[in-house]
Short mmCIF file of C-alpha atoms in Angstrom, two decimals:
data_model
loop_
_atom_site.label_atom_id
_atom_site.label_comp_id
_atom_site.label_asym_id
_atom_site.label_seq_id
_atom_site.Cartn_x
_atom_site.Cartn_y
_atom_site.Cartn_z
CA MET A 1172 18.23 -20.79 68.13
CA ASP A 1173 14.90 -19.99 66.49
CA ARG A 1174 15.49 -21.07 63.27
CA TYR A 1175 12.62 -19.10 61.80
CA GLN A 1176 14.34 -15.50 63.57
CA ALA A 1177 17.62 -16.61 62.45
CA MET A 1178 16.12 -17.18 59.11
CA ALA A 1179 14.38 -13.52 59.28
CA ALA A 1180 17.61 -11.60 60.46
CA PHE A 1181 19.93 -13.18 57.59
CA VAL A 1182 17.22 -11.92 55.16
CA ARG A 1183 17.48 -8.75 56.38
CA VAL A 1184 21.47 -8.53 56.46
CA VAL A 1185 21.81 -9.46 52.72
CA GLU A 1186 19.04 -6.96 52.01
CA THR A 1187 21.07 -4.31 53.74
CA GLY A 1188 24.18 -5.21 53.21
CA SER A 1189 25.34 -4.45 57.14
CA PHE A 1190 24.68 -6.04 60.79
CA SER A 1191 24.07 -2.47 62.15
CA ALA A 1192 21.06 -1.87 59.33
CA ALA A 1193 19.33 -5.32 60.00
CA ALA A 1194 19.70 -4.81 63.40
CA ARG A 1195 17.55 -0.95 63.43
CA GLN A 1196 15.03 -2.61 61.27
CA LEU A 1197 14.86 -5.58 63.65
CA ASN A 1198 15.27 -3.23 66.61
CA VAL A 1199 17.82 -5.62 68.40
CA GLY A 1200 21.41 -4.50 69.00
CA GLN A 1201 23.92 -5.25 66.29
CA PRO A 1202 25.88 -8.10 68.54
CA ALA A 1203 22.83 -9.78 68.90
CA VAL A 1204 22.14 -10.08 64.51
CA SER A 1205 25.95 -11.36 64.52
CA LYS A 1206 25.53 -13.89 66.67
CA THR A 1207 22.62 -15.27 65.07
CA ILE A 1208 24.47 -15.16 61.72
CA ALA A 1209 27.76 -16.97 63.46
CA GLN A 1210 24.96 -19.65 64.99
CA LEU A 1211 23.47 -19.96 62.21
CA GLU A 1212 26.67 -20.76 59.72
CA ASP A 1213 27.61 -23.16 62.75
CA ARG A 1214 24.71 -25.02 62.38
CA LEU A 1215 24.73 -24.99 58.81
CA GLN A 1216 28.46 -25.46 58.89
CA VAL A 1217 29.25 -23.68 55.89
CA ASN A 1218 29.88 -19.48 55.09
CA LEU A 1219 27.15 -17.63 54.29
CA LEU A 1220 28.24 -14.04 54.17
CA ILE A 1221 31.57 -12.45 52.33
CA ARG A 1222 32.98 -10.02 54.93
CA SER A 1223 34.97 -6.86 53.01
CA THR A 1224 35.51 -3.08 53.99
CA HIS A 1225 32.89 -3.00 51.03
CA GLY A 1226 30.30 -4.55 53.52
CA LEU A 1227 28.34 -7.78 53.41
CA SER A 1228 27.39 -9.71 50.52
CA PRO A 1229 26.20 -13.66 50.34
CA THR A 1230 28.25 -16.69 49.12
CA GLU A 1231 26.84 -19.01 46.62
CA ALA A 1232 25.50 -21.36 49.51
CA GLY A 1233 24.33 -17.82 51.42
CA HIS A 1234 22.08 -16.59 48.04
CA ARG A 1235 20.59 -20.04 47.94
CA PHE A 1236 19.51 -20.21 51.35
CA TYR A 1237 18.68 -16.44 51.36
CA GLU A 1238 16.35 -17.55 48.60
CA ARG A 1239 14.58 -20.20 49.99
CA ALA A 1240 14.91 -18.28 53.20
CA LYS A 1241 12.29 -15.65 51.79
CA THR A 1242 10.06 -18.10 50.37
CA ALA A 1243 10.24 -19.89 53.94
CA ILE A 1244 9.58 -16.31 55.85
CA ARG A 1245 6.60 -15.79 52.97
CA GLU A 1246 4.67 -19.10 53.48
CA ALA A 1247 4.77 -19.01 57.45
CA ASP A 1248 3.86 -15.82 57.29
CA GLU A 1249 0.65 -16.20 54.86
CA ALA A 1250 0.41 -19.49 56.91
CA ASP A 1251 -0.45 -17.40 59.73
CA LEU A 1252 -2.62 -15.29 58.40
CA ALA A 1253 -5.05 -17.83 57.23
CA ALA A 1254 -5.27 -19.51 60.36
CA ARG A 1255 -6.07 -16.31 62.20
CA GLY A 1256 -8.80 -16.10 59.11
CA ALA A 1257 -9.39 -13.65 56.63
CA GLY A 1258 -8.25 -10.08 57.69
CA ALA A 1259 -7.82 -11.02 61.06
CA GLY A 1260 -5.55 -8.56 62.98
CA LEU A 1261 -5.05 -6.67 59.74
CA SER A 1262 -5.11 -2.63 61.07
CA GLY A 1263 -3.30 0.55 60.40
CA VAL A 1264 -2.93 2.62 56.92
CA LEU A 1265 -1.67 0.77 53.73
CA ARG A 1266 0.22 3.08 51.19
CA VAL A 1267 -0.49 1.79 47.72
CA SER A 1268 1.02 3.15 44.53
CA ALA A 1269 -0.20 2.33 40.81
CA ALA A 1270 -0.31 3.94 37.77
CA THR A 1271 -3.21 6.62 37.10
CA THR A 1272 -5.20 5.02 34.53
CA PHE A 1273 -5.05 1.33 35.86
CA ALA A 1274 -5.90 2.32 39.23
CA ARG A 1275 -9.09 4.60 38.26
CA LEU A 1276 -10.03 1.93 36.12
CA HIS A 1277 -9.35 -1.16 38.38
CA ILE A 1278 -8.67 -0.32 41.94
CA VAL A 1279 -10.15 2.45 43.12
CA PRO A 1280 -13.76 1.01 42.43
CA LEU A 1281 -13.18 -2.04 44.01
CA LEU A 1282 -11.67 -0.20 47.59
CA PRO A 1283 -15.33 -0.60 49.07
CA ARG A 1284 -14.98 -4.29 49.30
CA PHE A 1285 -12.21 -4.41 50.41
CA LEU A 1286 -12.34 -1.57 53.39
CA ASP A 1287 -15.45 -3.72 54.17
CA GLN A 1288 -13.35 -6.86 54.49
CA HIS A 1289 -11.11 -5.16 56.45
CA PRO A 1290 -12.54 -2.76 58.63
CA GLU A 1291 -9.74 -1.95 60.83
CA ILE A 1292 -7.50 -0.31 57.46
CA GLU A 1293 -7.04 2.90 55.92
CA ILE A 1294 -6.00 3.50 52.43
CA ASP A 1295 -3.60 5.87 51.32
CA VAL A 1296 -3.55 5.22 47.24
CA ILE A 1297 -0.57 7.04 45.61
CA LEU A 1298 -1.39 7.89 42.05
CA ASP A 1299 1.65 8.33 40.01
CA ASP A 1300 2.99 6.57 36.50
CA ARG A 1301 6.47 6.94 37.57
CA VAL A 1302 8.51 4.71 38.85
CA ILE A 1303 8.90 5.77 42.73
CA ASP A 1304 10.99 5.19 45.26
CA LEU A 1305 9.21 2.87 47.68
CA VAL A 1306 11.25 3.41 50.69
CA ALA A 1307 11.47 6.70 50.23
CA GLU A 1308 7.56 7.54 49.67
CA GLY A 1309 6.78 5.16 52.71
CA VAL A 1310 4.79 2.65 50.04
CA ASP A 1311 3.89 -0.75 51.39
CA VAL A 1312 2.95 -2.37 48.13
CA SER A 1313 2.81 -0.78 44.33
CA LEU A 1314 1.59 -2.08 41.68
CA ARG A 1315 3.76 -2.01 38.53
CA MET A 1316 3.07 -3.08 34.74
CA GLY A 1317 5.66 -4.19 32.33
CA THR A 1318 9.11 -5.80 32.96
CA LEU A 1319 10.43 -4.77 36.52
CA PRO A 1320 13.81 -2.75 36.22
CA ASP A 1321 14.96 -3.91 39.10
CA SER A 1322 15.66 -7.85 39.34
CA SER A 1323 15.98 -8.03 42.55
CA ALA A 1324 12.97 -6.37 43.53
CA VAL A 1325 10.41 -8.27 46.27
CA ALA A 1326 7.53 -8.98 43.80
CA ARG A 1327 4.78 -11.11 42.87
CA LYS A 1328 3.12 -11.75 39.37
CA LEU A 1329 -0.76 -10.95 39.61
CA ALA A 1330 -1.67 -11.03 36.09
CA THR A 1331 -1.00 -11.11 32.63
CA GLY A 1332 -2.91 -9.05 30.40
CA ALA A 1333 -3.06 -8.77 26.39
CA ARG A 1334 -2.18 -6.06 24.33
CA SER A 1335 -4.60 -5.16 21.11
CA VAL A 1336 -4.73 -3.00 18.36
CA LEU A 1337 -7.47 -0.72 19.35
CA ALA A 1338 -9.62 1.54 17.91
CA THR A 1339 -13.26 2.95 17.92
CA PRO A 1340 -16.15 2.12 15.21
CA ALA A 1341 -15.98 5.58 13.81
CA TYR A 1342 -12.47 5.94 13.57
CA LEU A 1343 -12.71 2.37 11.28
CA ALA A 1344 -15.52 3.33 9.28
CA ARG A 1345 -13.58 6.84 8.58
CA ARG A 1346 -10.26 4.97 7.85
CA GLY A 1347 -11.33 1.15 7.19
CA GLU A 1348 -10.29 -1.85 9.14
CA PRO A 1349 -6.80 -2.96 8.70
CA LEU A 1350 -6.30 -6.85 7.93
CA SER A 1351 -2.62 -7.01 8.19
CA PRO A 1352 0.16 -5.67 10.53
CA ALA A 1353 1.34 -4.06 7.30
CA ASP A 1354 -2.08 -1.92 6.65
CA LEU A 1355 -1.10 -0.25 10.07
CA ALA A 1356 0.85 1.92 7.59
CA GLY A 1357 -1.74 3.81 6.27
CA HIS A 1358 -3.61 4.66 9.05
CA GLU A 1359 -2.66 7.54 12.22
CA ALA A 1360 -1.74 6.26 15.30
CA VAL A 1361 -2.03 7.67 18.53
CA ILE A 1362 1.50 6.88 20.54
CA HIS A 1363 2.35 6.69 24.04
CA SER A 1364 5.67 8.50 24.10
CA HIS A 1365 7.13 6.15 27.03
CA LEU A 1366 6.22 3.11 25.24
CA PRO A 1367 7.92 1.44 21.51
CA SER A 1368 6.52 2.64 18.49
CA VAL A 1369 7.75 -0.60 16.70
CA TRP A 1370 5.81 -3.61 17.65
CA CYS A 1371 6.33 -7.33 16.63
CA PHE A 1372 3.38 -9.07 16.04
CA THR A 1373 3.03 -13.35 15.43
CA ARG A 1374 1.01 -15.46 14.08
CA ASP A 1375 1.33 -19.39 13.65
CA GLY A 1376 5.26 -18.93 14.06
CA THR A 1377 4.94 -15.83 11.93
CA GLU A 1378 6.35 -12.36 13.08
CA ALA A 1379 5.78 -9.15 11.57
CA SER A 1380 7.39 -5.52 12.97
CA VAL A 1381 5.44 -2.50 12.22
CA SER A 1382 6.82 0.71 13.15
CA MET A 1383 3.22 2.85 14.28
CA ARG A 1384 3.43 6.14 13.22
CA GLY A 1385 0.85 9.62 13.99
CA ARG A 1386 0.48 12.94 13.68
CA VAL A 1387 -0.73 12.32 18.31
CA LYS A 1388 2.05 11.55 20.29
CA VAL A 1389 1.16 11.75 24.42
CA SER A 1390 3.02 11.01 27.59
CA ALA A 1391 0.61 9.39 29.59
CA ALA A 1392 -2.33 6.66 29.35
CA GLU A 1393 -5.02 9.33 30.08
CA GLY A 1394 -4.26 11.52 26.35
CA GLN A 1395 -3.68 7.98 25.05
CA ARG A 1396 -7.52 7.00 25.89
CA ALA A 1397 -8.69 10.33 24.97
CA ALA A 1398 -7.27 10.71 21.82
CA VAL A 1399 -8.80 7.31 20.82
CA LEU A 1400 -12.24 7.80 22.19
CA ALA A 1401 -12.00 11.34 20.29
CA ASP A 1402 -11.51 8.90 16.73
CA MET A 1403 -8.19 10.17 16.38
CA GLY A 1404 -6.90 7.34 15.59
CA LEU A 1405 -5.79 3.87 16.32
CA THR A 1406 -3.56 2.50 19.25
CA VAL A 1407 -1.71 -0.83 20.89
CA ALA A 1408 -2.56 -0.74 24.24
CA SER A 1409 -3.29 -3.19 26.98
CA ASP A 1410 -7.05 -4.60 27.10
CA TRP A 1411 -6.38 -3.16 30.87
CA MET A 1412 -6.88 0.28 29.57
CA PHE A 1413 -9.91 0.24 27.93
CA ALA A 1414 -11.68 -2.17 29.46
CA PRO A 1415 -14.91 -0.42 29.96
CA GLU A 1416 -14.85 0.49 26.40
CA LEU A 1417 -14.29 -2.78 25.09
CA ALA A 1418 -17.14 -4.04 27.50
CA SER A 1419 -19.55 -1.75 26.10
CA GLY A 1420 -18.45 -1.99 22.36
CA ALA A 1421 -17.02 1.83 22.33
CA VAL A 1422 -13.76 0.46 21.61
CA ARG A 1423 -12.63 -2.69 18.87
CA ARG A 1424 -9.78 -4.83 18.69
CA VAL A 1425 -8.45 -5.16 15.08
CA LEU A 1426 -5.58 -7.43 13.72
CA ARG A 1427 -7.26 -10.13 16.42
CA ASP A 1428 -5.64 -12.98 14.90
CA TRP A 1429 -2.25 -11.66 15.24
CA ALA A 1430 -0.77 -11.54 19.16
CA LEU A 1431 1.42 -8.69 20.68
CA PRO A 1432 3.87 -9.09 23.82
CA ALA A 1433 1.26 -9.95 26.47
CA LEU A 1434 1.55 -7.54 29.64
CA ASP A 1435 2.44 -8.65 33.40
CA LEU A 1436 0.87 -6.95 36.47
CA TRP A 1437 3.17 -6.84 39.54
CA ALA A 1438 2.83 -6.68 43.66
CA VAL A 1439 6.31 -5.08 44.15
CA PHE A 1440 7.44 -4.62 48.18
CA PRO A 1441 9.43 -2.40 49.36
CA GLY A 1442 13.33 -4.22 49.55
CA GLY A 1443 15.20 -3.75 52.87
CA ARG A 1444 12.21 -5.12 54.62
CA MET A 1445 9.26 -8.33 54.96
CA ALA A 1446 6.30 -7.36 53.17
CA SER A 1447 3.29 -6.61 55.60
CA ALA A 1448 0.87 -8.76 56.20
CA LYS A 1449 -1.89 -6.03 54.91
CA ALA A 1450 0.01 -5.54 52.15
CA ARG A 1451 0.53 -9.18 50.98
CA GLU A 1452 -3.50 -9.60 51.59
CA PHE A 1453 -3.81 -6.43 49.36
CA ALA A 1454 -2.27 -8.18 46.35
CA ARG A 1455 -4.28 -11.11 47.08
CA PHE A 1456 -7.12 -9.18 47.05
CA VAL A 1457 -5.83 -7.60 43.67
CA GLU A 1458 -4.77 -10.65 42.30
CA ALA A 1459 -8.65 -12.26 42.64
CA ALA A 1460 -10.18 -9.14 41.03
CA MET A 1461 -8.20 -9.45 38.39
CA ALA A 1462 -9.24 -12.73 37.49
CA THR A 1463 -12.93 -11.12 36.95
CA PRO A 1464 -13.45 -9.93 33.85
CA TYR A 1465 -14.26 -6.24 33.85
CA SER A 1466 -18.26 -6.31 33.20
CA ALA A 1467 -18.49 -8.72 36.51
CA LEU A 1468 -17.24 -6.18 38.63
CA GLU A 1469 -19.61 -3.56 37.73
#
């Protein structure tokens, strides 16, 4: 029995919940998958799956094996990719989803470099602030920020970014600069309606919770940017969202000695199948790009 193929079959069975669904994804017959799992359990001398009328689920030993097998398969695939040389064999259409503003500022400008490195790849970029169904939309990799709602998602953290209180110099000249979180109560805030309005600041072990208030509320990052750049108020946002303006001085950070919760960037791959080599390569490309200061990318 090929150990790699057995691990791959077991991972598919766990992620799909049935032998038949795993067989369809592997393009083999269901008896072949059932036999492979039986041989795997016989070799390990342990039950890996609980079989019931509701389907298949991993035992405690099966869950441990699943996590290790997933890691081993990913590392083996990455080793193959590295051995073949950078980008060798990568071709076809790569479907990527990402939030509109983040992609416009940080992903789309870098696509020429990625396409130059991989001339056989075509990219279809889906710009949507919603969390979409990756399988239904046929997405290879999604770039998502924040806490992932599904803890079972196949995901890889690419970067961690700071959040700040941000405003234009013109707004600060008109309203004054806040010197403490409590001072925010006297300011106009541009509020993203899908993000918290209450923020917890920390400094040297001290915490301060502040409810941001303002007459402008927007449902998308593009509107939040536009309102701030129109000098309508200060806002809490990731530094990524205002990267070009922070680099040029068109927007300033205030309360810099107080910290806000950081924001993680994830590459999320569709569940139920292993991530494609081109999706993993794109995730690595984005990870490297996000480690470079924005001004150096221009």
